[in-house]
Coordinates of C-alpha atoms in Angstrom, one line a residue:
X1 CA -43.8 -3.5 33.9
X2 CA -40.3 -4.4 35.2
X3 CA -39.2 -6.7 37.5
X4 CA -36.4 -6.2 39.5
X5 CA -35.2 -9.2 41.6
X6 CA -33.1 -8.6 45.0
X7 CA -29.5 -9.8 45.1
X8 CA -29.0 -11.9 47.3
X9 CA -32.0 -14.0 47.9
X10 CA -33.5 -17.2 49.2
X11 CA -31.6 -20.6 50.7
X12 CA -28.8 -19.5 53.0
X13 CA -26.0 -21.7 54.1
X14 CA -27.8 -23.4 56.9
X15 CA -31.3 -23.8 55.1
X16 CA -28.8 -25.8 52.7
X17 CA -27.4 -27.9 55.0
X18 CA -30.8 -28.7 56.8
X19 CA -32.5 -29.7 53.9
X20 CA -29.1 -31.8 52.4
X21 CA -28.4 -33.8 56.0
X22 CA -32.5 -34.9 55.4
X23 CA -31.9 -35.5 52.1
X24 CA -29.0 -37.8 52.5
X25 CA -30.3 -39.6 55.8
X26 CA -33.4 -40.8 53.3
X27 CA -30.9 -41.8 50.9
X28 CA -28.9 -43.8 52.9
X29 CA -31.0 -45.3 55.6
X30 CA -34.1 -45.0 53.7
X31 CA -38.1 -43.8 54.8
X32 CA -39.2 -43.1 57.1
X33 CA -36.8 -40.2 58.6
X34 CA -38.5 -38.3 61.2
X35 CA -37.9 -34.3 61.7
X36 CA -38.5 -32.9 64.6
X37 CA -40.5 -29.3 63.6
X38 CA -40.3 -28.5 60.1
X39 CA -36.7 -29.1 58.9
X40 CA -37.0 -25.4 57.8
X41 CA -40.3 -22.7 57.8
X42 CA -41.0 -23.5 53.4
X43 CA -44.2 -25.4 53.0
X44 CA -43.2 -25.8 49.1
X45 CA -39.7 -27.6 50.7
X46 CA -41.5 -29.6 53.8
X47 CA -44.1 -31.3 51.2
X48 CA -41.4 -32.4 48.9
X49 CA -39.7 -34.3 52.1
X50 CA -42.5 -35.4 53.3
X51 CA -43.5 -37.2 49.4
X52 CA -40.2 -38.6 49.9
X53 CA -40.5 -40.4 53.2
X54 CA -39.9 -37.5 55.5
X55 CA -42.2 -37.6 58.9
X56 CA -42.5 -34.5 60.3
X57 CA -43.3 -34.4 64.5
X58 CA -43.4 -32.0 67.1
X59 CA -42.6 -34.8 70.1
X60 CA -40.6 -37.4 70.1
X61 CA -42.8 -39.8 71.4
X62 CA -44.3 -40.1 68.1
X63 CA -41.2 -41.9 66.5
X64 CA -40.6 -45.3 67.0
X65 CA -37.3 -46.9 68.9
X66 CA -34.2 -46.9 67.0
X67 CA -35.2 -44.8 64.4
X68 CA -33.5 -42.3 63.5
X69 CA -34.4 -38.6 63.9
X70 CA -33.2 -35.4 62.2
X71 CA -33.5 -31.8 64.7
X72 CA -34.5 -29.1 62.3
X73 CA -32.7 -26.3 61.7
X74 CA -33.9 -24.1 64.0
X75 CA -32.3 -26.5 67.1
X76 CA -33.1 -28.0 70.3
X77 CA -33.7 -27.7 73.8
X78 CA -31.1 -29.8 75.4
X79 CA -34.0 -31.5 77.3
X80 CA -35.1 -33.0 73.6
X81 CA -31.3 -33.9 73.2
X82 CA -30.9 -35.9 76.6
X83 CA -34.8 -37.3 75.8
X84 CA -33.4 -38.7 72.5
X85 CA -30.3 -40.0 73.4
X86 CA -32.5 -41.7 76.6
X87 CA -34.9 -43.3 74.1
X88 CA -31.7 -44.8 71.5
X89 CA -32.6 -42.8 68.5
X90 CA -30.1 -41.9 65.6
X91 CA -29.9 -38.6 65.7
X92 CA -28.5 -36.1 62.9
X93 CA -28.5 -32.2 64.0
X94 CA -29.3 -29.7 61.5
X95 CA -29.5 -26.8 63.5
X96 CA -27.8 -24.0 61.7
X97 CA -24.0 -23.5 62.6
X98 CA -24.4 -20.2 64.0
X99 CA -27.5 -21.0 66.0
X100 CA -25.3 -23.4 67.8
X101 CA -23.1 -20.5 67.9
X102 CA -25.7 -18.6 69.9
X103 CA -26.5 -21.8 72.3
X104 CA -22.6 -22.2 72.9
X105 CA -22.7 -18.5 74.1
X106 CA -25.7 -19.2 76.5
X107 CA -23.6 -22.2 77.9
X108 CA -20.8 -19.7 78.8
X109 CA -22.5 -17.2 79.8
X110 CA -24.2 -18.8 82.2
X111 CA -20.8 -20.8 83.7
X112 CA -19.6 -17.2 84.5
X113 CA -22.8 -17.0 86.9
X114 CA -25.0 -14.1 84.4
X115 CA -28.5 -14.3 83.4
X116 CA -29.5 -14.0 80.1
X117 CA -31.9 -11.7 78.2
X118 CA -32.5 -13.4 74.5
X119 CA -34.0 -10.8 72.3
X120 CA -36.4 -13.2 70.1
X121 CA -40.3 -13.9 69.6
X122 CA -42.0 -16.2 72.0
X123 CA -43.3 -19.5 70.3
X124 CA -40.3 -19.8 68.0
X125 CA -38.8 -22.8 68.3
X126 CA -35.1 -21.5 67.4
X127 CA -36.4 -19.4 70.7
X128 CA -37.4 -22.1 72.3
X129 CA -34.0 -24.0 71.6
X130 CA -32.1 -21.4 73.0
X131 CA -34.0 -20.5 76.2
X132 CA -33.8 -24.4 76.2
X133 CA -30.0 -24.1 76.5
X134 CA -30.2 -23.5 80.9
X135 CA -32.3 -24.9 83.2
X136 CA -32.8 -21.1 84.7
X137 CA -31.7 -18.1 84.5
X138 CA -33.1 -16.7 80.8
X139 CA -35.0 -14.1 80.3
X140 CA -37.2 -13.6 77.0
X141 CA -38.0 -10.2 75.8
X142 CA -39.6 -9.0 72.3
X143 CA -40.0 -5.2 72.6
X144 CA -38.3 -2.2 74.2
X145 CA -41.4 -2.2 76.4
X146 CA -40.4 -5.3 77.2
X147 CA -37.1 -4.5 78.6
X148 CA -38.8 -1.8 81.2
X149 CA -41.0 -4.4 82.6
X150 CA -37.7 -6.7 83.3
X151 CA -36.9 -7.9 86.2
X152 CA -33.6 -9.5 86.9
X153 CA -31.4 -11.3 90.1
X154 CA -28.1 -8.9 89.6
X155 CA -27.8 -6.2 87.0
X156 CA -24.0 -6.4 87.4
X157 CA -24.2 -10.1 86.1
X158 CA -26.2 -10.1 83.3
X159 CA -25.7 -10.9 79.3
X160 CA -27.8 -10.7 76.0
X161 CA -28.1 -13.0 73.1
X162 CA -30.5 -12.6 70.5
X163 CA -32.6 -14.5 67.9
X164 CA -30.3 -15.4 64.5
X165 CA -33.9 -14.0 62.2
X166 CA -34.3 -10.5 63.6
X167 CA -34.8 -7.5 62.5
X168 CA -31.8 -5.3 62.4
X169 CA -33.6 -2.1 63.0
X170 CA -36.1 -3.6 65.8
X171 CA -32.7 -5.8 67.5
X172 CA -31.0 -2.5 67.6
X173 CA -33.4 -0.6 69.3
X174 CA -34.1 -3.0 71.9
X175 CA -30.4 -3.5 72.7
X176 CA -30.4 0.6 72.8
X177 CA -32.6 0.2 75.9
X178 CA -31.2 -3.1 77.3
X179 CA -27.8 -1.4 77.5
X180 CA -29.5 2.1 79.0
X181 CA -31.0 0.2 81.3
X182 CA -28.5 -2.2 82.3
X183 CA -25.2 -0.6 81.7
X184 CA -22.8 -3.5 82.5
X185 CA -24.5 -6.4 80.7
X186 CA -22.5 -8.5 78.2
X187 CA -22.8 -8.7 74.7
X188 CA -22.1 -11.8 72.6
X189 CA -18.4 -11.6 70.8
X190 CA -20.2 -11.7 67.7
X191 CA -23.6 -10.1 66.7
X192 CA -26.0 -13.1 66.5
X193 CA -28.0 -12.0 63.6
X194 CA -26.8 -14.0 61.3
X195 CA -24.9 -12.8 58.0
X196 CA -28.0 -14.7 55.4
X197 CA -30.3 -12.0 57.1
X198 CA -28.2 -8.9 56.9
X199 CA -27.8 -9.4 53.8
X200 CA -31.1 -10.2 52.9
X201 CA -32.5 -7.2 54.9
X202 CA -29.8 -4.7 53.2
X203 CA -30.6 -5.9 49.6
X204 CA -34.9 -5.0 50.1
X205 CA -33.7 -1.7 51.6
X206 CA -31.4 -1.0 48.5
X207 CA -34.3 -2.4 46.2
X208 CA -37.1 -0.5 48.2
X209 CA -36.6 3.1 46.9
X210 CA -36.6 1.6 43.0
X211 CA -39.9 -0.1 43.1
X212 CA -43.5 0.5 43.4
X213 CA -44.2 -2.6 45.3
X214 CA -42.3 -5.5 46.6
X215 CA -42.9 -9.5 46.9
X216 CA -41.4 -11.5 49.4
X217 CA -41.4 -15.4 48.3
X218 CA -41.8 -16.6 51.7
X219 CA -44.0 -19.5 53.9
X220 CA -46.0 -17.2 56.6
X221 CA -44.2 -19.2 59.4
X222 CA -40.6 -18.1 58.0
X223 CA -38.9 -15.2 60.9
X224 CA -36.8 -13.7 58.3
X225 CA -39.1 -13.5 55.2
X226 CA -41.7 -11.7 57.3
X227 CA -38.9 -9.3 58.5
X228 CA -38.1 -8.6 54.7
X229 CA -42.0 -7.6 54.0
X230 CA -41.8 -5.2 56.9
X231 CA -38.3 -4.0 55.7
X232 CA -39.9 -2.8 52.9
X233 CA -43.6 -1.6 54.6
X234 CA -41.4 0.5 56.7
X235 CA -39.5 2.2 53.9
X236 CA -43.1 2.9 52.5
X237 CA -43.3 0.5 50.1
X238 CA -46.4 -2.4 49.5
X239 CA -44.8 -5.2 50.1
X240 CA -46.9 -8.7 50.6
X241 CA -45.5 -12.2 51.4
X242 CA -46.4 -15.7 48.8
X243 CA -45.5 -18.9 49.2
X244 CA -45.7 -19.3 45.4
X245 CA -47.1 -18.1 42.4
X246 CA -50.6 -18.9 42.9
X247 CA -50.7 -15.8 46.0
X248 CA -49.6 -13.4 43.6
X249 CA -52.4 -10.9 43.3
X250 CA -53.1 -8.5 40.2
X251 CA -54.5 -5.8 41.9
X252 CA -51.0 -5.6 43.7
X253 CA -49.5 -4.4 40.8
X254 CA -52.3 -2.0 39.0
X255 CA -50.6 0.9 37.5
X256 CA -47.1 0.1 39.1
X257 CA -44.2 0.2 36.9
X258 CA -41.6 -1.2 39.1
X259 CA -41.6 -4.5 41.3
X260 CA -39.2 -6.2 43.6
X261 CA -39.4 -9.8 43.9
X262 CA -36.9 -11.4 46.7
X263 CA -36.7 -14.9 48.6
X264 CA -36.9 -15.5 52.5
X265 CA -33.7 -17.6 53.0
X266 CA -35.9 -20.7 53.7
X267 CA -37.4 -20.4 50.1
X268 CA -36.0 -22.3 46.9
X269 CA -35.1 -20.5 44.0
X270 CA -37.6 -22.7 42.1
X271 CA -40.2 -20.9 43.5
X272 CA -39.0 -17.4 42.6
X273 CA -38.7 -18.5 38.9
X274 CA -42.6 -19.2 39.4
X275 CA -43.5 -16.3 40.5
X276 CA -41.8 -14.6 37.6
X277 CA -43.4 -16.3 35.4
X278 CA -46.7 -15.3 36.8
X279 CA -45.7 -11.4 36.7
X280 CA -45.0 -12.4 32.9
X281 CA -48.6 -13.4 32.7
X282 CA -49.6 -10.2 34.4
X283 CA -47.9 -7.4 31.9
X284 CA -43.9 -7.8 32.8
X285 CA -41.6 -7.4 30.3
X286 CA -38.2 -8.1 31.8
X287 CA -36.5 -9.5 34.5
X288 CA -33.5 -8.0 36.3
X289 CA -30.9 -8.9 38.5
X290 CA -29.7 -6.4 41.4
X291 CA -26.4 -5.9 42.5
X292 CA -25.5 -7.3 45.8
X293 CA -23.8 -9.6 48.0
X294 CA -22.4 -12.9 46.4
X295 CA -22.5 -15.6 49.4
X296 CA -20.0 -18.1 49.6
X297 CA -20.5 -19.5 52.7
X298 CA -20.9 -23.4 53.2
X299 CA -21.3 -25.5 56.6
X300 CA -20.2 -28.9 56.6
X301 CA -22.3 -32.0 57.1
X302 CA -22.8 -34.3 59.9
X303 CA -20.3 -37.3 60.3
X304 CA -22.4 -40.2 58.7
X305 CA -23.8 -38.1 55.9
X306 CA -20.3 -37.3 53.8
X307 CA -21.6 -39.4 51.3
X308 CA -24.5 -40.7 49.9
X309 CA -24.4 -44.5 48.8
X310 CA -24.3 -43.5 45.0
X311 CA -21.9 -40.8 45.4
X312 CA -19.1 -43.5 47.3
X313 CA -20.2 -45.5 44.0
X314 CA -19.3 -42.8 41.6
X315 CA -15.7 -42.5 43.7
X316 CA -14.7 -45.8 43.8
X317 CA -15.6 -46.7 47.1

């Protein structure tokens, strides 16, 4: 049996960042830090925060006055923005770069006097963020069926914005009928999908036709992982999501020849070693690398967080 491992995989730019700016904040101003939702969907990642004096909450009433808070990276209402600045909490923001890129598009779109359809599933809290983002005026669909049942002020004044963790295939389709529907509404400068799952999504449909079955490494409350399994289901291919090693089942992998491992982008590459080394246990005999998509993309810190206190050591400082 071979294993053939997506390229590229797991932690993207702005999983990075979130996980670095909590890292840091313990490091210089010490436990506990308090998230607000998990700083990103990975339970393996959440647990090793929380060991380290991470407190993950849902409201901010649960953390104490003064202390100092970290959004996750999936953002914010800005109700939970003005409720934490009213309450004197030190706040660092690691919702992804181009998630604020999506809530800066709300913002205009909604000075220019449209409404605003966000493409997105109901209950996740990067939707929740967004929709967040004006006190009226937003509209939440899911499906194409969806957009037949919507019912909106002024068709003429009317804009769409859409969830960074789609599905490619399923965003299209419901844009096809937003803009048959509504032929003047707006669309944002920039697609909003963000470039971590593109690539992800393009790399399981190259690896698809290659293998006999595909494993996503990926927590079950992850958006884009879940999109990669049904990448792969749709192409006609097994595919089944782990968190880690320990989900991997052998009778996934009776008589197949071929399988694809990949990473949601929320999901460390520690765990993808794992689970190699669990299909080594179960009959594999190499490991290989796709071609793909090297990413080079980085997003800045927060000012406070430049430097942890034994990195301004190690320059001098």
């Amino acid at each position: 049996m071979e294993v053939l491992l997506a390229q590229p995989r797991g932690f993207c730019a702005g999983v990075d960042r979130a996980i670095e700016i909590v890292d840091r904040a313990l490091r210089i101003h010490g436990a506990p830090i308090y998230v607000r939702h998990e700083i990103v969907h990975n339970t393996y990642v959440v647990e090793d925060l929380r060991t380290r004096g991470a407190v993950f909450i849902e409201d901010l009433d649960e953390v104490p006055a003064g202390a100092t808070v970290v959004f996750s990276a999936h953002g914010v209402s800005r109700a939970v923005q003005q409720q934490a600045q009213r309450r004197g909490l030190r706040v660092f923001d690691a919702t992804c770069p181009l998630v604020t890129k999506v809530h800066v598009e709300v913002a205009k779109m909604r000075a220019q006097g449209r409404d605003i359809v966000m493409i997105g599933h109901k209950g996740h809290p990067e939707v929740e963020g967004t929709m967040g983002q004006a006190q009226d005026g937003m509209h939440l669909v899911e499906t194409v069926e969806d957009v037949a049942r919507l019912s909106v002020r002024d068709p003429h004044a009317l804009a769409y914005v859409t969830q960074t963790t789609l599905s490619l295939d399923d965003a299209a389709s419901i844009v096809a009928a937003l803009k048959a529907r509504f032929p003047a509404i707006a669309e944002p400068k920039r697609a909003d999908i963000c470039y971590a799952t593109q690539n992800r999504q393009d790399a399981v449909k190259f690896l698809a036709p290659q293998v006999d079955v595909l494993i996503v490494v990926g927590s079950r409350a992850s958006s884009n992982s879940n999109r990669l399994r049904e990448v792969a289901q749709r192409m006609g291919v097994p595919a089944y999501l782990v968190d880690g090693a320990a989900d991997v089942d052998p009778a996934w992998l009776r008589d197949h020849k071929r399988v694809g491992l990949t990473a949601g982008a929320s999901a460390p590459e520690v765990l993808v070693h794992q689970v190699c080394d669990r299909l080594r246990e179960l009959g594999a005999g190499s490991v290989r690398t796709m071609a793909g998509v090297v990413e080079d993309v980085v997003f800045p810190l927060p000012k406070g967080l430049a430097a942890a206190p034994s990195e301004r050591r190690g320059n001098g400082a």
